[in-house]
């Protein structure tokens, strides 16, 4: 690998890499993102490598682990080029067949294709699968094409051309104007216009200036930043370098949580390779511009996703936020102007520079431009990462792309915006997703978590869950957040345990108001959102918990009982054997009974009871019927009567 | 913990006080917990007061000031896993191991932690034991998995 000293040289190197590879040479791309690895992708990759070797195809076929294409539900995902045949849920056992059939014979292995659950139609290519077809994948679309550990793969798809264009043809001010014109808003939560933030830093007094990537993706149930940083780290580095040029920074940081070891590894390798090629370091592409990037690992504190807290953590101290009378783009890291943007925001920058602001603004609504990646999780058929233009209605995301709610259950709510966001009910499903639209509806965009909930999810418990999360993650610096949230959590926990009392809702509202008004940082100010939005849309659930001691979703452990319907029980012994607390009595041909004293309400009996019997029921808000008398417990089978 | 290894870690980060968190993370990764002698060595070499080290070691969740068990159980309680029943899985593990999140049992067999999202939401509820991910967990299945560890 030799240093590239000018944009022309970059193009030459690019052409050389492209010409080195025959475009018709088969390439097996296997998703090596965290979701697929957890489903066994590492074994599949190893099996492909072994099989290719066994069949003596090492010279003719490439095999690579790539970034995450988003369809985690059906992982491990394998795509075979140049035909772009997409196989899902591939197991090591399938590998020999795929190699001999698809790679050698160019035949499709039917059983590994996507089958449309409604029509039964099979889809051979990625683009034919409804999950992908309805997306606009500007940012994550390339993930499956590149090996994140190999910079050449990124160069093949046009990587670093935006940087070359920036350094050779644009002034810092032109870059700034382009980003401003594109109205790129921060993808991390606040939605603050990136261009304005950059300009503030550029004009602020003080040297040196810093640019920082916020990869401390702490929202539970959100993993799009990880997919981008893991799958296409160079796109983030390129965006960061362009940003640094625009504001005049020569030092950058990537703050990535240590819970993402693969992201840390891939971005560290990417930095090293970019340095070797001369995309980072001194005199980048012969332009005279110097820029270095360092990786800092976060040690596990949700509050460090907040800009000032993150900068404090970078300085090697406990990450507590500070009041923002002066924004961090003016006084930030080490007291110097510092631009902090999230991973996805930075990854959008090269796209804007390459294609222009007009291209970028064709996607989205009036105030929210471009595309946004959402992590669609929870009670949803197709869990995964979904990139859509801003303004796409929630209904399209959940039903057209997500495939709706599994198990024939009814949709109840979708939670957006992470712990500080809110829950939106069925009536608001036609809402277009955008920064301002979601805020108006009482939720927020956040970093793009989208958690779908069905009729079995208790909304009071959801509010309690988020409050518990936020209470644990509160840094403890200001009183409204530290003490107020603790009290809110206490009250909500009592409600879910059936100890709620009149006046609890009002008290929670008062505490919320105080936190919104008086907390120090955005984390505290938005902490009551989960409660307020569930109260707004699901007040009747709160009232049922408090007044009737009943959980309408049959979810709160302390308010439900498991009961075996004697008319339905067929004494199959399934639940009896599986019950971890030995709380079920019965025997062969003896109707089973749950001992309510012993029952820990783990729900195992409910899950293992065969669907055709459906004998185990959850009861809430009413007393459990007394057990049937001993003499009535014996089941006399009709067939045996004769 | 070997003083030599601690010094190596500190030198890797150029003995730079702003890299304190990175130094502690590396020690944690190497040793699984932060022994007092290690922290004292860090304080001495980086010229950082012990109070600040204590502040950091207790503020961030990645650090442990007590030894960890042979097997580390991480139960994901992220939102996606929560709505799919992670709390029931957690209850089962607590019942079987007799320890609460953040604790280690007396035989140093298991350490239990909850984590907020491992990013494998498609497999929820997820339990990670010693780096291996077990997906689609339910109370009965969890009990079966735990039996495989001794």
mmCIF file of N, CA and C in Angstrom, chain A residues 489-579:
data_model
loop_
_atom_site.group_PDB
_atom_site.id
_atom_site.type_symbol
_atom_site.label_atom_id
_atom_site.label_comp_id
_atom_site.label_asym_id
_atom_site.label_seq_id
_atom_site.Cartn_x
_atom_site.Cartn_y
_atom_site.Cartn_z
ATOM 1 N N UNK A 489 -39.996 6.802 39.577
ATOM 2 C CA UNK A 489 -39.835 5.357 39.404
ATOM 3 C C UNK A 489 -40.529 4.596 40.534
ATOM 4 N N UNK A 490 -40.396 5.142 41.750
ATOM 5 C CA UNK A 490 -41.003 4.494 42.912
ATOM 6 C C UNK A 490 -42.522 4.422 42.744
ATOM 7 N N UNK A 491 -43.093 5.541 42.333
ATOM 8 C CA UNK A 491 -44.550 5.585 42.179
ATOM 9 C C UNK A 491 -44.988 4.642 41.062
ATOM 10 N N UNK A 492 -44.263 4.684 39.940
ATOM 11 C CA UNK A 492 -44.646 3.826 38.810
ATOM 12 C C UNK A 492 -44.488 2.345 39.172
ATOM 13 N N UNK A 493 -43.427 2.026 39.906
ATOM 14 C CA UNK A 493 -43.241 0.636 40.304
ATOM 15 C C UNK A 493 -44.394 0.190 41.187
ATOM 16 N N UNK A 494 -44.793 1.074 42.116
ATOM 17 C CA UNK A 494 -45.933 0.742 42.969
ATOM 18 C C UNK A 494 -47.193 0.507 42.146
ATOM 19 N N UNK A 495 -47.392 1.327 41.136
ATOM 20 C CA UNK A 495 -48.599 1.159 40.317
ATOM 21 C C UNK A 495 -48.579 -0.210 39.631
ATOM 22 N N UNK A 496 -47.407 -0.593 39.105
ATOM 23 C CA UNK A 496 -47.364 -1.883 38.408
ATOM 24 C C UNK A 496 -47.472 -3.052 39.397
ATOM 25 N N UNK A 497 -47.273 -2.764 40.672
ATOM 26 C CA UNK A 497 -47.396 -3.846 41.658
ATOM 27 C C UNK A 497 -48.761 -3.860 42.312
ATOM 28 N N UNK A 498 -49.638 -2.990 41.829
ATOM 29 C CA UNK A 498 -50.983 -2.957 42.403
ATOM 30 C C UNK A 498 -51.053 -2.138 43.673
ATOM 31 N N UNK A 499 -50.025 -1.322 43.928
ATOM 32 C CA UNK A 499 -50.043 -0.490 45.133
ATOM 33 C C UNK A 499 -50.280 0.969 44.782
ATOM 34 N N UNK A 500 -50.793 1.215 43.588
ATOM 35 C CA UNK A 500 -51.057 2.593 43.194
ATOM 36 C C UNK A 500 -52.226 3.164 43.967
ATOM 37 N N UNK A 501 -52.209 4.498 44.153
ATOM 38 C CA UNK A 501 -53.340 5.108 44.847
ATOM 39 C C UNK A 501 -53.782 6.383 44.139
ATOM 40 N N UNK A 502 -54.981 6.838 44.510
ATOM 41 C CA UNK A 502 -55.488 8.072 43.904
ATOM 42 C C UNK A 502 -54.488 9.202 44.101
ATOM 43 N N UNK A 503 -54.314 10.003 43.092
ATOM 44 C CA UNK A 503 -53.397 11.128 43.222
ATOM 45 C C UNK A 503 -52.014 10.816 42.678
ATOM 46 N N UNK A 504 -51.741 9.552 42.413
ATOM 47 C CA UNK A 504 -50.422 9.184 41.883
ATOM 48 C C UNK A 504 -50.159 9.831 40.527
ATOM 49 N N UNK A 505 -51.161 9.803 39.670
ATOM 50 C CA UNK A 505 -50.976 10.360 38.328
ATOM 51 C C UNK A 505 -50.652 11.850 38.412
ATOM 52 N N UNK A 506 -51.394 12.546 39.280
ATOM 53 C CA UNK A 506 -51.171 13.990 39.416
ATOM 54 C C UNK A 506 -49.774 14.277 39.960
ATOM 55 N N UNK A 507 -49.369 13.468 40.926
ATOM 56 C CA UNK A 507 -48.041 13.662 41.507
ATOM 57 C C UNK A 507 -46.955 13.425 40.450
ATOM 58 N N UNK A 508 -47.162 12.394 39.634
ATOM 59 C CA UNK A 508 -46.205 12.112 38.562
ATOM 60 C C UNK A 508 -46.145 13.289 37.589
ATOM 61 N N UNK A 509 -47.300 13.876 37.329
ATOM 62 C CA UNK A 509 -47.322 15.019 36.402
ATOM 63 C C UNK A 509 -46.538 16.202 36.973
ATOM 64 N N UNK A 510 -46.687 16.402 38.285
ATOM 65 C CA UNK A 510 -45.957 17.517 38.913
ATOM 66 C C UNK A 510 -44.443 17.287 38.846
ATOM 67 N N UNK A 511 -44.047 16.062 39.148
ATOM 68 C CA UNK A 511 -42.617 15.751 39.108
ATOM 69 C C UNK A 511 -42.071 15.921 37.694
ATOM 70 N N UNK A 512 -42.899 15.544 36.716
ATOM 71 C CA UNK A 512 -42.479 15.681 35.320
ATOM 72 C C UNK A 512 -42.228 17.133 34.981
ATOM 73 N N UNK A 513 -43.159 17.961 35.419
ATOM 74 C CA UNK A 513 -43.047 19.382 35.111
ATOM 75 C C UNK A 513 -41.746 19.960 35.670
ATOM 76 N N UNK A 514 -41.424 19.564 36.889
ATOM 77 C CA UNK A 514 -40.198 20.065 37.519
ATOM 78 C C UNK A 514 -38.972 19.634 36.725
ATOM 79 N N UNK A 515 -38.955 18.361 36.316
ATOM 80 C CA UNK A 515 -37.785 17.871 35.576
ATOM 81 C C UNK A 515 -37.639 18.611 34.251
ATOM 82 N N UNK A 516 -38.765 18.827 33.568
ATOM 83 C CA UNK A 516 -38.694 19.509 32.273
ATOM 84 C C UNK A 516 -38.151 20.920 32.443
ATOM 85 N N UNK A 517 -38.597 21.575 33.504
ATOM 86 C CA UNK A 517 -38.203 22.969 33.706
ATOM 87 C C UNK A 517 -36.764 23.086 34.218
ATOM 88 N N UNK A 518 -36.403 22.216 35.131
ATOM 89 C CA UNK A 518 -35.210 22.520 35.933
ATOM 90 C C UNK A 518 -34.015 21.598 35.754
ATOM 91 N N UNK A 519 -34.158 20.507 34.999
ATOM 92 C CA UNK A 519 -33.005 19.616 34.885
ATOM 93 C C UNK A 519 -31.906 20.267 34.056
ATOM 94 N N UNK A 520 -30.693 19.793 34.303
ATOM 95 C CA UNK A 520 -29.514 20.432 33.708
ATOM 96 C C UNK A 520 -29.351 20.126 32.220
ATOM 97 N N UNK A 521 -29.502 18.845 31.841
ATOM 98 C CA UNK A 521 -29.213 18.491 30.453
ATOM 99 C C UNK A 521 -30.439 17.872 29.792
ATOM 100 N N UNK A 522 -30.286 17.581 28.515
ATOM 101 C CA UNK A 522 -31.409 17.056 27.743
ATOM 102 C C UNK A 522 -31.904 15.722 28.287
ATOM 103 N N UNK A 523 -30.993 14.948 28.857
ATOM 104 C CA UNK A 523 -31.396 13.650 29.405
ATOM 105 C C UNK A 523 -32.427 13.832 30.515
ATOM 106 N N UNK A 524 -32.150 14.768 31.410
ATOM 107 C CA UNK A 524 -33.070 15.028 32.513
ATOM 108 C C UNK A 524 -34.350 15.692 32.043
ATOM 109 N N UNK A 525 -34.209 16.665 31.167
ATOM 110 C CA UNK A 525 -35.375 17.402 30.695
ATOM 111 C C UNK A 525 -36.363 16.502 29.956
ATOM 112 N N UNK A 526 -35.829 15.495 29.268
ATOM 113 C CA UNK A 526 -36.725 14.650 28.492
ATOM 114 C C UNK A 526 -37.108 13.373 29.239
ATOM 115 N N UNK A 527 -36.580 13.228 30.460
ATOM 116 C CA UNK A 527 -36.823 11.965 31.176
ATOM 117 C C UNK A 527 -38.301 11.674 31.430
ATOM 118 N N UNK A 528 -39.168 12.681 31.629
ATOM 119 C CA UNK A 528 -40.569 12.315 31.871
ATOM 120 C C UNK A 528 -41.333 11.903 30.608
ATOM 121 N N UNK A 529 -40.717 12.058 29.428
ATOM 122 C CA UNK A 529 -41.432 11.754 28.182
ATOM 123 C C UNK A 529 -42.093 10.379 28.134
ATOM 124 N N UNK A 530 -41.400 9.312 28.528
ATOM 125 C CA UNK A 530 -42.059 8.000 28.447
ATOM 126 C C UNK A 530 -43.354 7.972 29.257
ATOM 127 N N UNK A 531 -43.317 8.611 30.430
ATOM 128 C CA UNK A 531 -44.526 8.651 31.248
ATOM 129 C C UNK A 531 -45.594 9.529 30.592
ATOM 130 N N UNK A 532 -45.210 10.743 30.205
ATOM 131 C CA UNK A 532 -46.203 11.687 29.688
ATOM 132 C C UNK A 532 -46.871 11.164 28.423
ATOM 133 N N UNK A 533 -46.084 10.560 27.524
ATOM 134 C CA UNK A 533 -46.699 10.118 26.273
ATOM 135 C C UNK A 533 -47.574 8.886 26.485
ATOM 136 N N UNK A 534 -47.187 7.996 27.388
ATOM 137 C CA UNK A 534 -48.074 6.852 27.629
ATOM 138 C C UNK A 534 -49.331 7.313 28.351
ATOM 139 N N UNK A 535 -49.174 8.308 29.221
ATOM 140 C CA UNK A 535 -50.366 8.815 29.918
ATOM 141 C C UNK A 535 -51.322 9.467 28.922
ATOM 142 N N UNK A 536 -50.746 10.222 28.012
ATOM 143 C CA UNK A 536 -51.577 10.928 27.032
ATOM 144 C C UNK A 536 -52.401 9.944 26.192
ATOM 145 N N UNK A 537 -51.770 8.879 25.762
ATOM 146 C CA UNK A 537 -52.464 7.982 24.835
ATOM 147 C C UNK A 537 -53.083 6.754 25.502
ATOM 148 N N UNK A 538 -52.634 6.424 26.695
ATOM 149 C CA UNK A 538 -53.129 5.182 27.311
ATOM 150 C C UNK A 538 -53.521 5.411 28.764
ATOM 151 N N UNK A 539 -54.203 6.508 29.035
ATOM 152 C CA UNK A 539 -54.566 6.844 30.406
ATOM 153 C C UNK A 539 -55.381 5.730 31.054
ATOM 154 N N UNK A 540 -56.235 5.089 30.249
ATOM 155 C CA UNK A 540 -57.112 4.060 30.841
ATOM 156 C C UNK A 540 -56.314 2.905 31.439
ATOM 157 N N UNK A 541 -55.107 2.666 30.902
ATOM 158 C CA UNK A 541 -54.305 1.578 31.479
ATOM 159 C C UNK A 541 -53.794 1.953 32.869
ATOM 160 N N UNK A 542 -53.403 3.226 33.008
ATOM 161 C CA UNK A 542 -52.976 3.688 34.328
ATOM 162 C C UNK A 542 -54.120 3.541 35.317
ATOM 163 N N UNK A 543 -55.316 3.954 34.867
ATOM 164 C CA UNK A 543 -56.459 3.921 35.785
ATOM 165 C C UNK A 543 -56.830 2.491 36.164
ATOM 166 N N UNK A 544 -56.741 1.577 35.198
ATOM 167 C CA UNK A 544 -57.059 0.174 35.505
ATOM 168 C C UNK A 544 -56.094 -0.375 36.560
ATOM 169 N N UNK A 545 -54.820 0.007 36.443
ATOM 170 C CA UNK A 545 -53.828 -0.467 37.418
ATOM 171 C C UNK A 545 -54.130 0.099 38.810
ATOM 172 N N UNK A 546 -54.464 1.396 38.832
ATOM 173 C CA UNK A 546 -54.610 2.057 40.128
ATOM 174 C C UNK A 546 -55.957 1.695 40.771
ATOM 175 N N UNK A 547 -57.029 1.803 39.992
ATOM 176 C CA UNK A 547 -58.357 1.648 40.596
ATOM 177 C C UNK A 547 -58.790 0.189 40.701
ATOM 178 N N UNK A 548 -58.531 -0.591 39.644
ATOM 179 C CA UNK A 548 -59.045 -1.969 39.668
ATOM 180 C C UNK A 548 -57.966 -2.991 39.997
ATOM 181 N N UNK A 549 -56.752 -2.522 40.180
ATOM 182 C CA UNK A 549 -55.603 -3.423 40.396
ATOM 183 C C UNK A 549 -55.553 -4.465 39.274
ATOM 184 N N UNK A 550 -55.744 -3.980 38.074
ATOM 185 C CA UNK A 550 -55.822 -4.885 36.934
ATOM 186 C C UNK A 550 -54.847 -4.417 35.863
ATOM 187 N N UNK A 551 -54.115 -5.350 35.263
ATOM 188 C CA UNK A 551 -53.231 -5.001 34.158
ATOM 189 C C UNK A 551 -53.902 -5.447 32.868
ATOM 190 N N UNK A 552 -54.399 -4.497 32.073
ATOM 191 C CA UNK A 552 -55.166 -4.879 30.884
ATOM 192 C C UNK A 552 -54.350 -5.706 29.885
ATOM 193 N N UNK A 553 -53.032 -5.513 29.861
ATOM 194 C CA UNK A 553 -52.216 -6.268 28.908
ATOM 195 C C UNK A 553 -51.814 -7.629 29.477
ATOM 196 N N UNK A 554 -52.231 -7.901 30.701
ATOM 197 C CA UNK A 554 -51.894 -9.158 31.387
ATOM 198 C C UNK A 554 -50.376 -9.374 31.410
ATOM 199 N N UNK A 555 -49.668 -8.320 31.799
ATOM 200 C CA UNK A 555 -48.220 -8.409 31.759
ATOM 201 C C UNK A 555 -47.577 -8.178 33.129
ATOM 202 N N UNK A 556 -48.135 -7.281 33.948
ATOM 203 C CA UNK A 556 -47.488 -6.965 35.227
ATOM 204 C C UNK A 556 -47.602 -8.154 36.180
ATOM 205 N N UNK A 557 -46.449 -8.668 36.543
ATOM 206 C CA UNK A 557 -46.354 -9.916 37.287
ATOM 207 C C UNK A 557 -47.199 -9.941 38.565
ATOM 208 N N UNK A 558 -47.145 -8.827 39.278
ATOM 209 C CA UNK A 558 -47.818 -8.815 40.576
ATOM 210 C C UNK A 558 -49.336 -8.736 40.434
ATOM 211 N N UNK A 559 -49.798 -8.432 39.243
ATOM 212 C CA UNK A 559 -51.241 -8.237 39.077
ATOM 213 C C UNK A 559 -51.900 -9.374 38.307
ATOM 214 N N UNK A 560 -51.125 -10.378 37.965
ATOM 215 C CA UNK A 560 -51.745 -11.465 37.213
ATOM 216 C C UNK A 560 -51.556 -12.797 37.946
ATOM 217 N N UNK A 561 -52.391 -13.737 37.582
ATOM 218 C CA UNK A 561 -52.231 -15.101 38.092
ATOM 219 C C UNK A 561 -52.369 -16.032 36.912
ATOM 220 N N UNK A 562 -51.679 -17.154 37.001
ATOM 221 C CA UNK A 562 -51.827 -18.171 35.969
ATOM 222 C C UNK A 562 -52.821 -19.200 36.470
ATOM 223 N N UNK A 563 -53.703 -19.601 35.588
ATOM 224 C CA UNK A 563 -54.788 -20.485 35.994
ATOM 225 C C UNK A 563 -55.006 -21.507 34.890
ATOM 226 N N UNK A 564 -55.166 -22.761 35.283
ATOM 227 C CA UNK A 564 -55.410 -23.796 34.278
ATOM 228 C C UNK A 564 -56.905 -24.076 34.224
ATOM 229 N N UNK A 565 -57.475 -23.876 33.068
ATOM 230 C CA UNK A 565 -58.913 -24.065 32.889
ATOM 231 C C UNK A 565 -59.209 -25.572 32.938
ATOM 232 N N UNK A 566 -59.950 -26.019 33.974
ATOM 233 C CA UNK A 566 -60.163 -27.469 34.107
ATOM 234 C C UNK A 566 -60.938 -28.066 32.925
ATOM 235 N N UNK A 567 -61.723 -27.240 32.267
ATOM 236 C CA UNK A 567 -62.488 -27.769 31.127
ATOM 237 C C UNK A 567 -61.604 -28.022 29.921
ATOM 238 N N UNK A 568 -60.473 -27.340 29.877
ATOM 239 C CA UNK A 568 -59.615 -27.468 28.694
ATOM 240 C C UNK A 568 -58.398 -28.352 28.929
ATOM 241 N N UNK A 569 -57.977 -28.490 30.167
ATOM 242 C CA UNK A 569 -56.750 -29.239 30.460
ATOM 243 C C UNK A 569 -56.908 -30.700 30.056
ATOM 244 N N UNK A 570 -55.925 -31.184 29.319
ATOM 245 C CA UNK A 570 -55.958 -32.573 28.880
ATOM 246 C C UNK A 570 -54.921 -33.406 29.621
ATOM 247 N N UNK A 571 -54.399 -32.835 30.707
ATOM 248 C CA UNK A 571 -53.418 -33.541 31.543
ATOM 249 C C UNK A 571 -52.252 -34.094 30.736
ATOM 250 N N UNK A 572 -51.692 -33.237 29.869
ATOM 251 C CA UNK A 572 -50.596 -33.721 29.015
ATOM 252 C C UNK A 572 -49.257 -33.692 29.734
ATOM 253 N N UNK A 573 -49.226 -33.116 30.928
ATOM 254 C CA UNK A 573 -48.016 -33.068 31.768
ATOM 255 C C UNK A 573 -46.933 -32.118 31.251
ATOM 256 N N UNK A 574 -47.169 -31.443 30.184
ATOM 257 C CA UNK A 574 -46.156 -30.527 29.646
ATOM 258 C C UNK A 574 -45.777 -29.459 30.663
ATOM 259 N N UNK A 575 -46.774 -28.739 31.148
ATOM 260 C CA UNK A 575 -46.496 -27.621 32.053
ATOM 261 C C UNK A 575 -45.953 -28.139 33.378
ATOM 262 N N UNK A 576 -46.498 -29.267 33.789
ATOM 263 C CA UNK A 576 -46.084 -29.837 35.069
ATOM 264 C C UNK A 576 -44.590 -30.147 35.065
ATOM 265 N N UNK A 577 -44.136 -30.711 33.953
ATOM 266 C CA UNK A 577 -42.718 -31.075 33.867
ATOM 267 C C UNK A 577 -41.817 -29.851 33.753
ATOM 268 N N UNK A 578 -42.288 -28.847 33.021
ATOM 269 C CA UNK A 578 -41.419 -27.699 32.744
ATOM 270 C C UNK A 578 -41.421 -26.653 33.847
ATOM 271 N N UNK A 579 -42.426 -26.676 34.718
ATOM 272 C CA UNK A 579 -42.535 -25.614 35.725
ATOM 273 C C UNK A 579 -41.281 -25.588 36.589
#
